[in-house]
Coordinates of C-alpha atoms and ligand atoms in Angstrom, one line a residue:
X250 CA 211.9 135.8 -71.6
X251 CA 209.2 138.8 -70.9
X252 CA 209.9 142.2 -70.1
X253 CA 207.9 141.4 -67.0
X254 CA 209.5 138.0 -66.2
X255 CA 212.8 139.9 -66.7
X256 CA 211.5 142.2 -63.6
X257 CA 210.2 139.7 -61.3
X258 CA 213.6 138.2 -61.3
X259 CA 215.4 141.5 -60.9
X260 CA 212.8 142.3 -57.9
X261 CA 214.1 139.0 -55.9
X262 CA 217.1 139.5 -54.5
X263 CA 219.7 136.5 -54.5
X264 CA 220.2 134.3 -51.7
X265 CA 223.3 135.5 -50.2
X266 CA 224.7 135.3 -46.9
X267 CA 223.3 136.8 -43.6
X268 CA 225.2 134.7 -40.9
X269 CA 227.7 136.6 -39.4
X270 CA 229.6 133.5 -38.5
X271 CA 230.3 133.5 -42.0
X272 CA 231.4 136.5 -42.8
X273 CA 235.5 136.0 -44.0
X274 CA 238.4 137.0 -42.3
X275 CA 239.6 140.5 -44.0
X276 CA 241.6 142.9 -43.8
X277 CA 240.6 146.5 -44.4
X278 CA 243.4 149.2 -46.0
X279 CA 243.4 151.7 -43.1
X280 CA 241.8 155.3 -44.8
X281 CA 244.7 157.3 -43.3
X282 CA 247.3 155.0 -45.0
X283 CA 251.0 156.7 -44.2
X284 CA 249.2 159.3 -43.0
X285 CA 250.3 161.7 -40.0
X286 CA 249.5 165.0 -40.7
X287 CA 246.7 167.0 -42.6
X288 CA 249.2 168.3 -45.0
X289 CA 249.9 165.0 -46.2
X290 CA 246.1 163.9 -46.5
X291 CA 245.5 165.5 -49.8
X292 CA 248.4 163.6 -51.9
X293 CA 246.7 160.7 -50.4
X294 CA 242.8 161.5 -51.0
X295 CA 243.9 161.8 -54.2
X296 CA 245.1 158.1 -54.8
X297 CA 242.1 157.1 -53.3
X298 CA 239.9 158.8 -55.4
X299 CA 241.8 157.7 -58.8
X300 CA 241.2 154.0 -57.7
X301 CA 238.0 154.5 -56.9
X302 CA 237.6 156.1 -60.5
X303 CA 239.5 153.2 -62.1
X304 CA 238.0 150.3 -60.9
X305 CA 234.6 151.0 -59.5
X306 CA 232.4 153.8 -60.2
X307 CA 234.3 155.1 -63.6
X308 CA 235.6 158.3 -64.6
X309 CA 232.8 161.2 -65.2
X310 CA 232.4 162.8 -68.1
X311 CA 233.9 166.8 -67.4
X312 CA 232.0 169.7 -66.5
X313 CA 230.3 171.2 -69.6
X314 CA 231.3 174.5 -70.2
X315 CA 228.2 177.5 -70.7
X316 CA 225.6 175.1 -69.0
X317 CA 222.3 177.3 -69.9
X318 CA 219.7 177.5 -66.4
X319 CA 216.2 177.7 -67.6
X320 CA 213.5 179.1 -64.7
X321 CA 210.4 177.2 -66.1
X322 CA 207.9 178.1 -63.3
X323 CA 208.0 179.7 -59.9
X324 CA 205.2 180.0 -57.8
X325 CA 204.9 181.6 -53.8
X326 CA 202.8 180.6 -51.4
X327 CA 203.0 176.5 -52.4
X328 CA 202.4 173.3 -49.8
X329 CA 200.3 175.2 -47.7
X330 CA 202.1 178.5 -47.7
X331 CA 204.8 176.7 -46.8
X332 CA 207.2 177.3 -49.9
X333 CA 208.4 179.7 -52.7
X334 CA 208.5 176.8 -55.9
X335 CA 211.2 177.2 -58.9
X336 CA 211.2 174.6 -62.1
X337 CA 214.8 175.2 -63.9
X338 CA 215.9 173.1 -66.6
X339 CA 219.4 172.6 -66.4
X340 CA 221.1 172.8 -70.2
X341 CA 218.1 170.9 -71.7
X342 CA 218.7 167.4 -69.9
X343 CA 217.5 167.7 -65.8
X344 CA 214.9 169.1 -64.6
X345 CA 215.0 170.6 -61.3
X346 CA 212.3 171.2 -58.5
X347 CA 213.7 173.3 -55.9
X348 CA 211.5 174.4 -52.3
X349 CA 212.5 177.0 -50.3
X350 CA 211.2 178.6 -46.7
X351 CA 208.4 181.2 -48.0
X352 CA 210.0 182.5 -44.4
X353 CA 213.8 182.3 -45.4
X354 CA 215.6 185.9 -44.6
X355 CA 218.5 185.0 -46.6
X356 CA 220.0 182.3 -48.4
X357 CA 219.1 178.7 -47.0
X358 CA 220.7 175.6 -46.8
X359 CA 219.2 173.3 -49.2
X360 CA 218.8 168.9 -49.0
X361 CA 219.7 167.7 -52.4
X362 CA 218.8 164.4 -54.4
X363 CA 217.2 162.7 -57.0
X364 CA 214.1 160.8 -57.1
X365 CA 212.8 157.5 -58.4
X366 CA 209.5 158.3 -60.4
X367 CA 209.4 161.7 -61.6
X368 CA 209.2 165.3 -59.4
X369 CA 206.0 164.7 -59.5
X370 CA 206.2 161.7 -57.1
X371 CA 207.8 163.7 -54.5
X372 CA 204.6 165.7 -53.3
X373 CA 200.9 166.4 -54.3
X374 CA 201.9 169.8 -55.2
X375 CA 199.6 169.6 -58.5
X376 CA 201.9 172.8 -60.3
X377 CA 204.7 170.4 -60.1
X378 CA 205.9 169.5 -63.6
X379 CA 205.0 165.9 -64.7
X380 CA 208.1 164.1 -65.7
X381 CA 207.8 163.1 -70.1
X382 CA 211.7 160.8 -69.6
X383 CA 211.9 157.4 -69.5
X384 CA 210.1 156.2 -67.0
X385 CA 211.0 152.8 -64.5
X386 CA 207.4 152.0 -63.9
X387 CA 204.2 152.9 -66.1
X388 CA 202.4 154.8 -63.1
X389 CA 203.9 157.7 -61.5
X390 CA 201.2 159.5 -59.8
X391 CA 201.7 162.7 -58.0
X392 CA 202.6 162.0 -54.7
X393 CA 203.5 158.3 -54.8
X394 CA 206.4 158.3 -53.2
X395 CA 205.6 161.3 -50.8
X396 CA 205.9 159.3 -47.9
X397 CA 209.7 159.6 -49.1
X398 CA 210.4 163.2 -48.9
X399 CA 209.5 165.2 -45.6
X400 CA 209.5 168.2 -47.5
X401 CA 207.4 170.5 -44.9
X402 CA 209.4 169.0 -42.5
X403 CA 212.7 170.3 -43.7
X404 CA 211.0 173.8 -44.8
X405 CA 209.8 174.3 -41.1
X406 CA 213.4 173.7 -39.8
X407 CA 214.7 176.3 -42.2
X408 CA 216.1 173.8 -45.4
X409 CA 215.5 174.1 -48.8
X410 CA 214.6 170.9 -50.6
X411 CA 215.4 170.4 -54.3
X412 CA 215.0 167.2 -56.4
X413 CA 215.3 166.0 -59.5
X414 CA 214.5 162.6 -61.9
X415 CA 217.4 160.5 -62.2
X416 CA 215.8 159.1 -65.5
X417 CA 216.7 162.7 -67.3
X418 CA 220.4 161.2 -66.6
X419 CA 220.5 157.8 -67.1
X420 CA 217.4 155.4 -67.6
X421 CA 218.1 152.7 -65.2
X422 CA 218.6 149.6 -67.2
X423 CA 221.4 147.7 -69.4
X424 CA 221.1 149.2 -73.2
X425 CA 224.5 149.2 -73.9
X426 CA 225.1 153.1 -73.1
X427 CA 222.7 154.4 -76.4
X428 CA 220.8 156.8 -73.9
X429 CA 221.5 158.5 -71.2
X430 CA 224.3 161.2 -70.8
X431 CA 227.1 158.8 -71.6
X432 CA 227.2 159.5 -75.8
X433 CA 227.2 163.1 -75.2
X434 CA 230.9 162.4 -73.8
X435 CA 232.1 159.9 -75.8
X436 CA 235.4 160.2 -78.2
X437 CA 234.8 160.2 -82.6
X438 CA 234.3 156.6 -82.8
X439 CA 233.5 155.2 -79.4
X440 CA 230.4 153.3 -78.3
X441 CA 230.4 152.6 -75.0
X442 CA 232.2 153.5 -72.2
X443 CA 235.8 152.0 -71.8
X444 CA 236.4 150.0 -68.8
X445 CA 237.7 152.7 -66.4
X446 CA 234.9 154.6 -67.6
X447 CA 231.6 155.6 -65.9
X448 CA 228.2 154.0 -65.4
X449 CA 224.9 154.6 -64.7
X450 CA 225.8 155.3 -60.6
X451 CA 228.6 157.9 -61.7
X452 CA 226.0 159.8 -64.4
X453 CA 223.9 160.0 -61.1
X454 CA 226.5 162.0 -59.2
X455 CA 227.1 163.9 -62.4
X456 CA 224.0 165.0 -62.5
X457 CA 223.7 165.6 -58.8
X458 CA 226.8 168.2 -59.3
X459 CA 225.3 169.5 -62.2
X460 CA 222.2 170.7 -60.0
X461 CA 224.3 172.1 -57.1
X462 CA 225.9 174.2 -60.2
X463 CA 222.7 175.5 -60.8
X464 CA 221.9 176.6 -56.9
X465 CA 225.5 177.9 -56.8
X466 CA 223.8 180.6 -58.9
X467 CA 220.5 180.9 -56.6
X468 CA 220.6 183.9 -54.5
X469 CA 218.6 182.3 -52.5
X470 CA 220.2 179.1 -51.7
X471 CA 223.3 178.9 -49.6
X472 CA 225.2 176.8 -51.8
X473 CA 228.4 176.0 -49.5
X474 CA 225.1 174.1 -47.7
X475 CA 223.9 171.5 -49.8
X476 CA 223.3 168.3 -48.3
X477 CA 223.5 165.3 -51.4
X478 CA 221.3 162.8 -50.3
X479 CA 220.1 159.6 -51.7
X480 CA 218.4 156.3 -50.8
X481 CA 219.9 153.0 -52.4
X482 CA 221.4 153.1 -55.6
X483 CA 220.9 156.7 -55.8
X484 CA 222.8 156.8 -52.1
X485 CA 225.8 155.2 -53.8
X486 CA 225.3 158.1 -56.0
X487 CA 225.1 160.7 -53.3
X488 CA 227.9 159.1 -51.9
X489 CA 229.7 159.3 -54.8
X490 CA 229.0 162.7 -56.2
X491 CA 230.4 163.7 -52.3
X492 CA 233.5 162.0 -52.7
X493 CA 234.3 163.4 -56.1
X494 CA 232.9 166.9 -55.8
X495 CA 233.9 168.9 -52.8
X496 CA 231.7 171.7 -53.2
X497 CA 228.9 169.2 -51.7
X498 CA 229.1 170.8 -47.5
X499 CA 227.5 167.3 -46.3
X500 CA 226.3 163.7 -47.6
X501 CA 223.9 161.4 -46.4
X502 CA 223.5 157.3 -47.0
X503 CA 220.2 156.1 -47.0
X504 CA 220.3 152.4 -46.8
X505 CA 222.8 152.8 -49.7
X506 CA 224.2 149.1 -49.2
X507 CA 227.1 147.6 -51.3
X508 CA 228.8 149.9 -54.1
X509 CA 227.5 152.5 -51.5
X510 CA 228.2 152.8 -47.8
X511 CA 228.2 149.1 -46.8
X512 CA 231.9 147.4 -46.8
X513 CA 232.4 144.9 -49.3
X514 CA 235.0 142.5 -48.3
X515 CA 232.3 141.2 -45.7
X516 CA 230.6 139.5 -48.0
X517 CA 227.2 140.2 -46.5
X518 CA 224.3 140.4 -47.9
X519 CA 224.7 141.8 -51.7
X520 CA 228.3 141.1 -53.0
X521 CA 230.4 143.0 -55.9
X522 CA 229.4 140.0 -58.3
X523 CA 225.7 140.7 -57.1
X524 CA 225.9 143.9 -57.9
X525 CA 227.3 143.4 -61.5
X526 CA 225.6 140.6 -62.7
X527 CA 222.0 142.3 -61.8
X528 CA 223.1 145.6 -62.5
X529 CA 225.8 145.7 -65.2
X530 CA 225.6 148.9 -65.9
X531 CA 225.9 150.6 -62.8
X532 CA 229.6 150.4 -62.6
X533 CA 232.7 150.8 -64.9
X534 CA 233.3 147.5 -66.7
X535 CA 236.8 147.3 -64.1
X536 CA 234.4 146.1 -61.3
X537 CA 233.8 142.9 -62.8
X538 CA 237.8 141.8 -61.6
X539 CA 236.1 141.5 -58.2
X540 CA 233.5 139.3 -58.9
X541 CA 233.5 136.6 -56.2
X542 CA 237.1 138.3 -55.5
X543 CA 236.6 141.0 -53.1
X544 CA 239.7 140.3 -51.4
X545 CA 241.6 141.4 -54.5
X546 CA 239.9 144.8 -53.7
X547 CA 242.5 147.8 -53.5
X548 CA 240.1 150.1 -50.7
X549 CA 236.6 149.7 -49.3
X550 CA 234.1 151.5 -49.0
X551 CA 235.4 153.2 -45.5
X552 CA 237.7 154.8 -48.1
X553 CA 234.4 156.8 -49.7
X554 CA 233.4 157.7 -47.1
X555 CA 236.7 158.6 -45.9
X556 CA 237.2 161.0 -49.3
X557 CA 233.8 163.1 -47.9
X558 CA 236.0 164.4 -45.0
X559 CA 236.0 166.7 -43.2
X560 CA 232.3 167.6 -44.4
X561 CA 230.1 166.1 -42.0
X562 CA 228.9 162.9 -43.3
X563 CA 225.8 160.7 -42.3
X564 CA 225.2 156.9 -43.1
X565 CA 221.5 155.6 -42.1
X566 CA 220.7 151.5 -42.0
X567 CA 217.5 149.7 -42.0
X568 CA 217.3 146.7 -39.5
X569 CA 214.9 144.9 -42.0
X570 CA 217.4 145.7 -45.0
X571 CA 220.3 142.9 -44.2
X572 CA 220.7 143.2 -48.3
X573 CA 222.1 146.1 -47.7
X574 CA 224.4 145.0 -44.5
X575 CA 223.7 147.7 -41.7
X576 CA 227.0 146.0 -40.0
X577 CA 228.6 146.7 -42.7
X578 CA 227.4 150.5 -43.4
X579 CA 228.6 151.2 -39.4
X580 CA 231.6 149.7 -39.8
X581 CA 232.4 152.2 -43.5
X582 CA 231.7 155.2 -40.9
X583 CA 233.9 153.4 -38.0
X584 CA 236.9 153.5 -40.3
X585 CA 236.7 156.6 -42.0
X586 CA 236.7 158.5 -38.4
X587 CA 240.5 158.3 -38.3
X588 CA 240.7 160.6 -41.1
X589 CA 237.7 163.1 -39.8
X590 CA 240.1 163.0 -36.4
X591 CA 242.9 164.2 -38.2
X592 CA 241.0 166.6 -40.5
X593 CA 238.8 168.1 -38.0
X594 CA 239.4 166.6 -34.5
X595 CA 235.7 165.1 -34.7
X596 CA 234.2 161.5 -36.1
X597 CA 231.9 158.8 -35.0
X598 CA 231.0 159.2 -31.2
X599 CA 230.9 155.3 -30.8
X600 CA 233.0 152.8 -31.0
X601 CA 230.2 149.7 -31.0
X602 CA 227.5 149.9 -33.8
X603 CA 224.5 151.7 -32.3
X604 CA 220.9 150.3 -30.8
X605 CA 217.9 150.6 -32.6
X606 CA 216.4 154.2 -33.0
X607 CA 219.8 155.4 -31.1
X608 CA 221.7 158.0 -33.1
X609 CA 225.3 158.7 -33.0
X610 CA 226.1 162.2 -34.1
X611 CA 229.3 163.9 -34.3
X612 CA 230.9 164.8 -37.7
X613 CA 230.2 161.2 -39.1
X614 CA 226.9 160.1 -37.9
X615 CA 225.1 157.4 -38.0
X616 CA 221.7 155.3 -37.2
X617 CA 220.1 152.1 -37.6
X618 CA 216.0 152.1 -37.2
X619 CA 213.5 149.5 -37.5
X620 CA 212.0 149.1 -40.4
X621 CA 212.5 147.5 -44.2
X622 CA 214.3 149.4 -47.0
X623 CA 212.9 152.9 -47.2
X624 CA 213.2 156.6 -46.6
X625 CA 210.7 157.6 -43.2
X626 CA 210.3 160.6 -42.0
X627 CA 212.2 159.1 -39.1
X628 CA 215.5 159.3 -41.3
X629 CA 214.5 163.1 -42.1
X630 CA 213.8 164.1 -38.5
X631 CA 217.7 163.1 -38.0
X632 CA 218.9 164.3 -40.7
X633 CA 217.6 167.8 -40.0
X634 CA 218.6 167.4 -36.5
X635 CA 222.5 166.1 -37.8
X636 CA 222.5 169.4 -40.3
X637 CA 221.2 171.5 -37.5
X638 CA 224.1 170.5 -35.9
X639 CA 226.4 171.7 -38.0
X640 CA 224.7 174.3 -39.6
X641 CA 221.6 175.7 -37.8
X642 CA 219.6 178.0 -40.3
X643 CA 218.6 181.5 -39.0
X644 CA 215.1 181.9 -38.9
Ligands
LIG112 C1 218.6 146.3 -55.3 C2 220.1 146.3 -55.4 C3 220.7 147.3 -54.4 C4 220.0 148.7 -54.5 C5 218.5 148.5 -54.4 C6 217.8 149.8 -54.6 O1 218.1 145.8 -54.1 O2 220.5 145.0 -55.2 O3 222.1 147.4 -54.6 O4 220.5 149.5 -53.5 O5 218.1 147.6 -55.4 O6 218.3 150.7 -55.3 O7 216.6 149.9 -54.2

């Protein structure tokens, strides 16, 4: 088989089911647990956290000690006169674009994630370094996945925006673990990961709290206000680098599907075994015991979203994206609210999964909008509007 007969197959998704008549009887492991009071939820988010470690995304290599911050390039006056611009290499592995309000009086809150095809596909910004890693798709032109990041956008509501490649962490395909980040961790003698170990998705999140140690240093950026944000497999990444790292103030789901927002034991759309067989190295090797076994599962992914609180949290859906199971990404938010009620006396604001183009915003938010899989600038516009709720920037 081709390299490019290899793609086409990855490209078409599997069958799967989409009738909601057929969706199994399940029962979901309440997020709270035992749990009455907030003293108790920590013990308990905790256990959560270790089983998700264990058996689905892996557990991260540490945070490296003396992590060097390179400034490769700054420039004022960019997109229009918009932006200040800063290039900083992070310890010789990510490279990081970071905007900020050419306005900002202070430090700014700042909307974090990684991108697909290089910084360079992010804007038409032509000073924007052009990405050398390994690369998912020959062609990565500046400004080909623009459309993706609302960059002025967020900069006119007062938001930093920074980005980097997540091909400087982990290319995005099955080599065993040779590159990437993973053999910088591994102990004398080992090859690959061991099963409890991480994958590609958790070298993601690594890397996303690798960046946010980089604006904790910023004196511009007001680091207790980073957003982690990321569409599809890279928002199972946000997600995860939220759960694990608490320094993250807010995460948002785009379309993030199962392994990210969506529940599993639904069986909807993509399943675990989907997920594994496609993608085997996006998860620890543990996954694979619930392969066409989801019921075996210990938690769901209400529990992830669940570990994010009390931070506010936002989950977006796609109504052409039934792959990813927008049910099934309402219902994760639904049944992590009883632990943002307990934390912070604030959740979901509905009950019933939202309308089309109707977003419910309280501390967990969430919205469906018409549409196939894809970042708008429809997502962005409520995303600023679910930070400004929470955090409204001085201007
Ligand atoms: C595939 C995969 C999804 C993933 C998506 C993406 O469709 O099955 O799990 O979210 O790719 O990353 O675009």
């Amino acid at each position: 088989m081709t390299v490019a007969m290899i793609a086409v197959l990855l490209a078409q998704a599997p069958a799967g089911n989409y009738d909601e008549a057929k969706v199994p009887h399940y029962t979901l492991p309440a997020a709270l647990g035992d749990v009455t009071t907030k003293a108790d939820w920590p013990a308990r988010r905790a256990a959560i956290l270790e089983m998700f470690q264990r058996e689905m995304y892996g557990r991260s290599g540490p945070r490296p000690k003396g992590v060097r911050f390179q400034m490769l390039e700054t420039g004022s006056g960019a997109l229009g006169g918009k932006a200040v611009r800063k290039q900083i290499r992070v310890d010789a592995l990510i490279e990081v674009l970071l905007y900020l309000p050419s306005e900002a009086k202070g430090p700014v809150p700042v909307f974090l994630g990684l991108n697909y095809t290089g910084n360079q596909g992010v804007t038409l910004d032509p000073a924007v370094r052009v990405s050398t890693a390994w690369m998912r798709q020959p062609d990565n032109p500046r400004g080909g996945q623009a459309s993706r990041w609302s960059i002025k956008r967020a900069l006119d509501a007062g938001y930093g925006v920074a980005t980097a490649y997540y091909g400087d962490l982990d290319p995005d395909f099955d080599d065993g673990f040779q590159n990437g980040i993973h053999p910088l961790f591994y102990r004398p003698g080992q090859t690959k990961p061991a099963a409890d170990e991480w994958g590609s998705v958790g070298a993601w999140a690594w890397g996303l709290s690798r960046i946010l140690d980089y604006l904790e240093q910023d004196k511009d950026v007001d680091a207790k206000r980073v957003a982690v944000l990321g569409h599809s497999r890279l928002g199972k990444a946000a997600l995860w680098a939220g759960a694990q790292d608490e320094r993250f103030g807010m995460v948002i789901s785009n379309d993030s599907g199962a392994g990210g927002a969506a529940l599993s034991k639904r069986i909807y759309g993509e399943t675990v075994k989907d997920l594994n067989d496609r993608f085997p190295h996006w998860f620890a090797a543990n996954f694979r015991k619930y392969n066409a076994n989801e019921c075996a599962l210990p938690f769901d992914q209400h529990m992830l979203i669940a570990l994010v609180a009390p931070r506010p949290v936002y989950v977006c859906s796609a109504q052409d994206d039934q792959w990813a199971d927008p049910k099934g990404e309402f219902l994760s938010a639904l049944h992590a609210d009883p632990v943002y009620r307990l934390l912070a006396g604030d959740g979901l604001p509905v009950k019933e999964m939202p309308a089309i183009h109707q977003p419910a915003m309280g501390r967990v938010g969430y919205h469906i909008r018409a549409g196939k899989h894809d970042v708008t600038d429809y997502d962005w516009r409520q995303w600023i509007e679910f930070a400004n709720r929470h955090w409204k920037p001085k201007k």
